[in-house]
PDB file of C-alpha atoms in Angstrom:
ATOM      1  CA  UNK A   1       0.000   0.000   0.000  1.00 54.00           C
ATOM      2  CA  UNK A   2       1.342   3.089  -0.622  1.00 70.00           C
ATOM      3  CA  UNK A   3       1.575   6.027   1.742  1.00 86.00           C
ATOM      4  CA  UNK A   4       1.663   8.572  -1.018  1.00 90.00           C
ATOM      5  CA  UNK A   5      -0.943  11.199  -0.594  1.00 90.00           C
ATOM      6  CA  UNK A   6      -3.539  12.792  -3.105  1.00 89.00           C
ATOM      7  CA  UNK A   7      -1.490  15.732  -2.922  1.00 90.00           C
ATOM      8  CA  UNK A   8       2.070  14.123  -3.508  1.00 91.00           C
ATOM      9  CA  UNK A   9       0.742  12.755  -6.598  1.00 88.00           C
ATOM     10  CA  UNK A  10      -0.279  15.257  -8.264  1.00 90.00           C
ATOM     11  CA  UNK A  11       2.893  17.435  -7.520  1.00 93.00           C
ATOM     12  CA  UNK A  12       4.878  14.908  -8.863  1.00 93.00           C
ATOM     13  CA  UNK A  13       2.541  14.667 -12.050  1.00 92.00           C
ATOM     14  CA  UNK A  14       2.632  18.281 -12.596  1.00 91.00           C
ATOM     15  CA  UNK A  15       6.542  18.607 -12.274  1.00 92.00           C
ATOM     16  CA  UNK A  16       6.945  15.350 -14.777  1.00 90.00           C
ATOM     17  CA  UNK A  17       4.138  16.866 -17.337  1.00 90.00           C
ATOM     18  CA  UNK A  18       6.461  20.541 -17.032  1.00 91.00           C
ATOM     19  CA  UNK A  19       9.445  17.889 -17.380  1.00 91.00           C
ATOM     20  CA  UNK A  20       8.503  16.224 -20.462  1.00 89.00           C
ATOM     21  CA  UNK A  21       7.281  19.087 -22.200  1.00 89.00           C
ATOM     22  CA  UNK A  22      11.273  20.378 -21.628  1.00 89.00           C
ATOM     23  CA  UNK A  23      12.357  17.160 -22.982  1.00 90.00           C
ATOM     24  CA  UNK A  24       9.859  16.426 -25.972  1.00 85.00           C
ATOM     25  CA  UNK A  25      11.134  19.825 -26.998  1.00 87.00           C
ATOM     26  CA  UNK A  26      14.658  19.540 -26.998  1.00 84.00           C
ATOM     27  CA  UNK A  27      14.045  16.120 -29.041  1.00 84.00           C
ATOM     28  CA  UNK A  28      12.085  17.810 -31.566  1.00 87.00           C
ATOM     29  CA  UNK A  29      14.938  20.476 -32.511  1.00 86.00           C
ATOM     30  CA  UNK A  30      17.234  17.696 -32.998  1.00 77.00           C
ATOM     31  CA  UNK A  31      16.769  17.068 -37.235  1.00 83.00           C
ATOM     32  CA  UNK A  32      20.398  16.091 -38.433  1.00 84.00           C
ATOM     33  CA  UNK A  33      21.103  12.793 -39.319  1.00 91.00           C
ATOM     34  CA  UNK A  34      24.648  11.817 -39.924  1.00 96.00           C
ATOM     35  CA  UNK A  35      27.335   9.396 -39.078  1.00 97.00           C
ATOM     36  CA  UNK A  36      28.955   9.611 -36.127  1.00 98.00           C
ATOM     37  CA  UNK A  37      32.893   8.809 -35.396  1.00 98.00           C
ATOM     38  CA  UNK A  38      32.812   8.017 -31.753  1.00 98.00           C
ATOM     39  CA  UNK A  39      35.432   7.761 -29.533  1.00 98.00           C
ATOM     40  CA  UNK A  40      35.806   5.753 -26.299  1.00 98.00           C
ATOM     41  CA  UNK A  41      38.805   6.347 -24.137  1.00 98.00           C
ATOM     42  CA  UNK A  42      39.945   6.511 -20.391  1.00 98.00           C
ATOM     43  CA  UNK A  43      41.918   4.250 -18.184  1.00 96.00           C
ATOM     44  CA  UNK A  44      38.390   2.766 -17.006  1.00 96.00           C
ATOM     45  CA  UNK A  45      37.712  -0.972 -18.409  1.00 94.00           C
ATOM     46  CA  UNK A  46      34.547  -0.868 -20.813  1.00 95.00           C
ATOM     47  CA  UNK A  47      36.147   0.814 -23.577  1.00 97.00           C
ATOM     48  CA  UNK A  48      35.599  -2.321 -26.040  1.00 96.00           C
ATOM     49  CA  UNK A  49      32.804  -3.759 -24.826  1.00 95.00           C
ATOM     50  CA  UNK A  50      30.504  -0.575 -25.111  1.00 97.00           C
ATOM     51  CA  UNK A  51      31.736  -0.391 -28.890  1.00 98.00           C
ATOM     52  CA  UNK A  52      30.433  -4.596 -28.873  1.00 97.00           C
ATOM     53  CA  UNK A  53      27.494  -3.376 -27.694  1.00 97.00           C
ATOM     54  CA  UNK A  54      26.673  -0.778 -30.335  1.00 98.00           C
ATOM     55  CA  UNK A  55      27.434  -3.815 -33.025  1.00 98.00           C
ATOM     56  CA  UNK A  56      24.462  -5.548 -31.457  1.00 97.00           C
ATOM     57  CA  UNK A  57      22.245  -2.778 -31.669  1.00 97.00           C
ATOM     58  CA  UNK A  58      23.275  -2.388 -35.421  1.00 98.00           C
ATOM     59  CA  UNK A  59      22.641  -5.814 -36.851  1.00 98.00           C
ATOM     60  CA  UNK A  60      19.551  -5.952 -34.338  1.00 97.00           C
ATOM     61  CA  UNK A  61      18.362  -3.409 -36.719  1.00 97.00           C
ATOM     62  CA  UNK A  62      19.243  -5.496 -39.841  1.00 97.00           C
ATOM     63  CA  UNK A  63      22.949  -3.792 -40.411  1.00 98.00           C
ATOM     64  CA  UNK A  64      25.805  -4.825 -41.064  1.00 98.00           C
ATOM     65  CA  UNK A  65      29.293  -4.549 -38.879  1.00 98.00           C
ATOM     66  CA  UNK A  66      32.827  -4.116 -39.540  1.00 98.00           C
ATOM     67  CA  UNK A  67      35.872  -5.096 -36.568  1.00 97.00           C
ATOM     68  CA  UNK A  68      39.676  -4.051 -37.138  1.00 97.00           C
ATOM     69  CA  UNK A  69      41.403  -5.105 -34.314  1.00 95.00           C
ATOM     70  CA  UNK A  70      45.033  -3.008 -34.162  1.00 94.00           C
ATOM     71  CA  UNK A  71      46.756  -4.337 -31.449  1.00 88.00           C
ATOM     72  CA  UNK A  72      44.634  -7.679 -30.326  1.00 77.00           C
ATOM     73  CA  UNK A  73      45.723 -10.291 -33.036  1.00 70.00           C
ATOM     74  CA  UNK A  74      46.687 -13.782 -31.696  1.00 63.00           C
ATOM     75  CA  UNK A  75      44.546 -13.334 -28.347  1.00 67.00           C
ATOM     76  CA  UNK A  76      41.115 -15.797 -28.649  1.00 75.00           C
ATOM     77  CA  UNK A  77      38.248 -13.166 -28.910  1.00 83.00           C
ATOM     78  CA  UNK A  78      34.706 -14.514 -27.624  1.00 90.00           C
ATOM     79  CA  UNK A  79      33.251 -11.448 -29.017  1.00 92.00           C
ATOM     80  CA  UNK A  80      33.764 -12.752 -32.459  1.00 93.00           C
ATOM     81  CA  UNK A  81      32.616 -16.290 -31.892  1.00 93.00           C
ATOM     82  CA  UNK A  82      29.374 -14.692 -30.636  1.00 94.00           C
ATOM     83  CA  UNK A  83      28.980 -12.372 -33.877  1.00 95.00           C
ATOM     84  CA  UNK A  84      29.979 -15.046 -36.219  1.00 94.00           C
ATOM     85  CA  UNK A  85      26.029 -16.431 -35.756  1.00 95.00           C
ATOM     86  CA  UNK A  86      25.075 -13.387 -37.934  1.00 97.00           C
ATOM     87  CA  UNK A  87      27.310 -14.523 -40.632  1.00 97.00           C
ATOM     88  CA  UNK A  88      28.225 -12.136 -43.458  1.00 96.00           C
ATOM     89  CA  UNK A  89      26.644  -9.490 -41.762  1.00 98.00           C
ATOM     90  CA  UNK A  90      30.631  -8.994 -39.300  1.00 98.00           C
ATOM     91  CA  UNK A  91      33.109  -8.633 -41.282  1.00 97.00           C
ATOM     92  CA  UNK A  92      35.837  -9.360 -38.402  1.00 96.00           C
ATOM     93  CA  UNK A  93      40.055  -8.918 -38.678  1.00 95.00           C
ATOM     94  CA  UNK A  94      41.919  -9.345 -35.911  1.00 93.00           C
ATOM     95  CA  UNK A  95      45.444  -7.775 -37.533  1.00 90.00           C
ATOM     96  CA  UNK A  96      47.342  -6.951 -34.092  1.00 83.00           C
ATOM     97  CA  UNK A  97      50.216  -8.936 -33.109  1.00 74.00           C
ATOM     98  CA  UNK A  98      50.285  -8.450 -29.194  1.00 64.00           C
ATOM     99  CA  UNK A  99      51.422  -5.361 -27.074  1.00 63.00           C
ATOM    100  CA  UNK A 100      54.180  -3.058 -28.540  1.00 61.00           C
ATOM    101  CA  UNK A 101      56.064  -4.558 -25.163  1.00 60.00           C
ATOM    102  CA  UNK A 102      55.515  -8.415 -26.341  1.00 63.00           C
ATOM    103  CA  UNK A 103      56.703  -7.904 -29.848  1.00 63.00           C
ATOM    104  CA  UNK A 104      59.470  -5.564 -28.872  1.00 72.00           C
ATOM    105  CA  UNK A 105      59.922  -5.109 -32.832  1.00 83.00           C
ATOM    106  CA  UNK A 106      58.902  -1.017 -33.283  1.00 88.00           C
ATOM    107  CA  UNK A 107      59.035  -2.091 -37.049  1.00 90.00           C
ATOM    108  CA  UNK A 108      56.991  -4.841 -37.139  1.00 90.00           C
ATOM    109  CA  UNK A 109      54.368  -2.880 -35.073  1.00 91.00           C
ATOM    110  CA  UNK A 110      54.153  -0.215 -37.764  1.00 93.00           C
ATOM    111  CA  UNK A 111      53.567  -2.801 -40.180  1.00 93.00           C
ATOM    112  CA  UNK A 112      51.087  -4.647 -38.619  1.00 93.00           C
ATOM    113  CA  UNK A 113      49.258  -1.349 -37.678  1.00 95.00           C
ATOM    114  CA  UNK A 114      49.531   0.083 -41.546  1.00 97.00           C
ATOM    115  CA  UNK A 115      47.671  -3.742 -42.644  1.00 96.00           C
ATOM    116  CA  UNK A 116      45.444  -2.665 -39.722  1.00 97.00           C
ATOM    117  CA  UNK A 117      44.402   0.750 -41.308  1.00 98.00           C
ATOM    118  CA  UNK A 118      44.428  -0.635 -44.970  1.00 98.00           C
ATOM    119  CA  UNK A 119      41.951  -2.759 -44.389  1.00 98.00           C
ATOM    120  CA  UNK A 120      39.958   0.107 -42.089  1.00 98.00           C
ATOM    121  CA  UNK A 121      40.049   2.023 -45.361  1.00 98.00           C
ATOM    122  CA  UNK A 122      38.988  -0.856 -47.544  1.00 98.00           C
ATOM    123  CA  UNK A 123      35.914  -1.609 -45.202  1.00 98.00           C
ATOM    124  CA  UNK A 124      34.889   2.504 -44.783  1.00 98.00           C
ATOM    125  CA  UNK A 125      34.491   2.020 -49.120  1.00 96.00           C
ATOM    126  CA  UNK A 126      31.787  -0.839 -48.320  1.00 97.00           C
ATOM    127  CA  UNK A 127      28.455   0.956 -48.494  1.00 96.00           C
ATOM    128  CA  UNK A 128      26.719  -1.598 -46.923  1.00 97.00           C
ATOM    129  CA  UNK A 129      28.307  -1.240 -43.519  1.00 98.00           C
ATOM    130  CA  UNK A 130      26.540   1.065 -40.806  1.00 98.00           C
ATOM    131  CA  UNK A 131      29.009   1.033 -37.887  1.00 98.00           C
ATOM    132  CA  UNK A 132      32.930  -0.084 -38.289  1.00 98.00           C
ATOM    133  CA  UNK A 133      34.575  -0.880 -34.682  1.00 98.00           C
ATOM    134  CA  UNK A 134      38.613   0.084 -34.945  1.00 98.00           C
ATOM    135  CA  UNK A 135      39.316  -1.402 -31.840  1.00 97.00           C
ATOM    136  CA  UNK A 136      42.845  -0.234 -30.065  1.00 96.00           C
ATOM    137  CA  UNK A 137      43.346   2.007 -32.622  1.00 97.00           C
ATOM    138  CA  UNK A 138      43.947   4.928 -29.952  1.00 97.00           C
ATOM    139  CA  UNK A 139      46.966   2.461 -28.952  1.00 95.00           C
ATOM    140  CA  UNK A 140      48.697   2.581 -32.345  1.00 95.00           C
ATOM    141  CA  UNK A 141      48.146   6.055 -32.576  1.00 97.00           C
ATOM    142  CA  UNK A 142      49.357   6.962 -29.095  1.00 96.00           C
ATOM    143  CA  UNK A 143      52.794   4.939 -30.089  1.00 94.00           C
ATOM    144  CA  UNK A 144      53.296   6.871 -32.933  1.00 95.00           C
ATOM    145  CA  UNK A 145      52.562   3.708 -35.428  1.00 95.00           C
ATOM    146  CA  UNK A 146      49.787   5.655 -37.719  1.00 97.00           C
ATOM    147  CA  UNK A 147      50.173   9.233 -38.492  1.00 98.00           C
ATOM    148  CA  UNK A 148      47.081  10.783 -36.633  1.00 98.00           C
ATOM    149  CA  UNK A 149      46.836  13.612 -39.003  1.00 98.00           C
ATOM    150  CA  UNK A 150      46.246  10.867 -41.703  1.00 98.00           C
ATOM    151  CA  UNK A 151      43.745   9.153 -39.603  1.00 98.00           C
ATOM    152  CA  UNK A 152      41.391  11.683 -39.039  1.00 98.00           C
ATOM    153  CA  UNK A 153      41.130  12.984 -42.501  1.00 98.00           C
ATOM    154  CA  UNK A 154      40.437  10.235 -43.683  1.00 98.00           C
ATOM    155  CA  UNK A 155      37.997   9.471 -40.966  1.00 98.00           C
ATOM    156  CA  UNK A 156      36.543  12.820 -41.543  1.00 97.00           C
ATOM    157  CA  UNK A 157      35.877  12.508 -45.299  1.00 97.00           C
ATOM    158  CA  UNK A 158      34.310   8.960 -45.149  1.00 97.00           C
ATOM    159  CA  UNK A 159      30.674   8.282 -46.603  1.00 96.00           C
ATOM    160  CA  UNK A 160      28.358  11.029 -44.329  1.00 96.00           C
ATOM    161  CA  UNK A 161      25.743   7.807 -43.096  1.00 97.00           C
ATOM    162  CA  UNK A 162      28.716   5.347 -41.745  1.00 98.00           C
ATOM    163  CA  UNK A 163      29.154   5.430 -37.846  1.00 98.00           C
ATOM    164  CA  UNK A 164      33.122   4.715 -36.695  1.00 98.00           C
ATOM    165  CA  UNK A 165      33.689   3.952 -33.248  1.00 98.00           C
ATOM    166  CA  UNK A 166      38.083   4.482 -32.241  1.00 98.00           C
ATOM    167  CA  UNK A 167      38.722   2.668 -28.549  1.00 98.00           C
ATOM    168  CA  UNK A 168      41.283   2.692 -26.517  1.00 97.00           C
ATOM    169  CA  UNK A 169      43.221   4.456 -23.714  1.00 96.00           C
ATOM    170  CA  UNK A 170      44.894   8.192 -24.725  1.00 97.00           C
ATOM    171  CA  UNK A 171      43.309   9.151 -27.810  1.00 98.00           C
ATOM    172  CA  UNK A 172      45.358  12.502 -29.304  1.00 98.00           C
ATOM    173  CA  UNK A 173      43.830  15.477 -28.475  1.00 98.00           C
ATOM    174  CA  UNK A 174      43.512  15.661 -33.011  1.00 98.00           C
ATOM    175  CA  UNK A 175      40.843  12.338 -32.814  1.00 98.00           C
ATOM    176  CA  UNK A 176      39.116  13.945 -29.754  1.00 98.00           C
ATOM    177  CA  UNK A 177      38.288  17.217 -31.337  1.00 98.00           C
ATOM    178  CA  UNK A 178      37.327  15.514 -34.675  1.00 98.00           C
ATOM    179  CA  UNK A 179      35.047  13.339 -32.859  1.00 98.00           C
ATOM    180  CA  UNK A 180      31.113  13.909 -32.731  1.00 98.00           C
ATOM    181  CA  UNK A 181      31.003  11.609 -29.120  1.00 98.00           C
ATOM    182  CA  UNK A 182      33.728  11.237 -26.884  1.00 98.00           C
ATOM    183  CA  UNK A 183      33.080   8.776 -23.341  1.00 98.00           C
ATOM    184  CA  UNK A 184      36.372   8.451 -21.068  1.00 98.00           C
ATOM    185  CA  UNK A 185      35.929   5.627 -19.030  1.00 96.00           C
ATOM    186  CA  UNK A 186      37.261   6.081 -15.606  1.00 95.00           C
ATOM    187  CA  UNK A 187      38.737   3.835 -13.350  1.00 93.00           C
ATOM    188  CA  UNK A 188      36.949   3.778  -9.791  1.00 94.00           C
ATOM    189  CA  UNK A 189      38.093   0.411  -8.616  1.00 94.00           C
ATOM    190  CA  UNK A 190      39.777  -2.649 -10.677  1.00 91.00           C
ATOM    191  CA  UNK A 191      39.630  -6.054  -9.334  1.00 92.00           C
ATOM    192  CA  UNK A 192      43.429  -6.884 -11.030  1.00 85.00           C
ATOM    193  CA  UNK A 193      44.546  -4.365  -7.695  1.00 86.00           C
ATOM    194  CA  UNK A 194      43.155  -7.204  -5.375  1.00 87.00           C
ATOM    195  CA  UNK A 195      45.095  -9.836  -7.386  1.00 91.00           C
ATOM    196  CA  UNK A 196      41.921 -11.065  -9.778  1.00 89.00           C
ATOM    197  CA  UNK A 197      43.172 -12.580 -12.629  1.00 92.00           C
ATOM    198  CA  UNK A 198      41.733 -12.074 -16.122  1.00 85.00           C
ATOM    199  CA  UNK A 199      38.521 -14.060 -16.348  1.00 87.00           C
ATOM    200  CA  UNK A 200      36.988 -15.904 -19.183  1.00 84.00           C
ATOM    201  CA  UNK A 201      33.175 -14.301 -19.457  1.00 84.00           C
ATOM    202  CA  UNK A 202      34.909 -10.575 -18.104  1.00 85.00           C
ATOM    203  CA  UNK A 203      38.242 -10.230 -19.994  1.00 83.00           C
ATOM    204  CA  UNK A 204      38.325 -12.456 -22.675  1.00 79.00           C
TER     205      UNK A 204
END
């Protein structure tokens, strides 16, 4: 039973009705349609995942997905065994060979990152993707592997419907400003500080 009174109510409906009005207008000036390039960075965990997420909302509305992983390459991805059930709709490459501190090769990390980007560029010119994931690319870019400048022109000057999403920690101030939505995930509390390994399900 509730102990709200006649007069709490309709306070409460009055200030949502004022509320929504505020809202429904602020949703009706919004008219531009566009593709975003999106940006999630920060030291917080999340930053890949959230850009997983947004494939599933894009093939749950019939789209179709692109993945370029720059820096993840060898490491077993769940992610992709789960999107491989919509078939031709991912188009998935895992092109990283490992952590710029596991190959300990500066120019094999270039290399790898330039097959990385080629084959960004080659999926951007498919025009039935909606939403391409270039996942870690904030990594090769913060190491100096890619030449930002190049990056975000020709980030900027792809097709005006196709959504990009960039992840990864330290993305140059150049990506930021280019961006249309930037989330920094930040780190409140990480289980690896209480000696939690990586965990198949959470990690991996």
């Amino acid at each position: 039973m509730s102990d709200i009174s006649p007069e709490e109510a309709a306070r409460h409906r009055a200030k949502m009705e004022k509320r929504k009005a505020v809202q429904d207008a602020e949703v009706a000036e919004k008219t531009v349609e566009k593709g975003l390039l999106i940006v999630h960075t920060g030291a917080g965990k999340g930053k890949s995942t959230a850009a997983f997420g947004l494939a599933l909302r894009v093939l749950g509305h019939g789209g179709k997905v692109g993945v370029v992983q720059f820096i993840k390459g060898a490491w077993h991805s769940a992610e992709r065994d789960a999107l491989a059930a919509f078939g031709d709709r991912v188009e998935w490459h895992s092109m990283g060979e490992g952590f710029t501190w596991e190959t300990q090769d500066l120019a094999r990390d270039i290399a790898a990152a330039r097959r990385a980007w080629d084959k960004a560029r080659e999926l951007m010119a498919d025009e039935d993707l909606g939403l391409l994931i270039l996942d870690e690319l904030n990594i090769a870019l913060r190491y100096d592997y890619l030449p930002v400048e190049e990056v975000v022109t020709v980030l900027a000057a792809r097709r005006p419907d196709l959504h990009v999403v960039v992840t990864g920690r330290n993305a140059k101030p150049t990506l930021v400003e280019a961006a249309d939505l930037v989330t920094e995930m930040g780190l409140v509390k990480h289980h690896f500080k209480a000696g939690v390994k990586a965990q198949k399900g959470i990690e991996f």
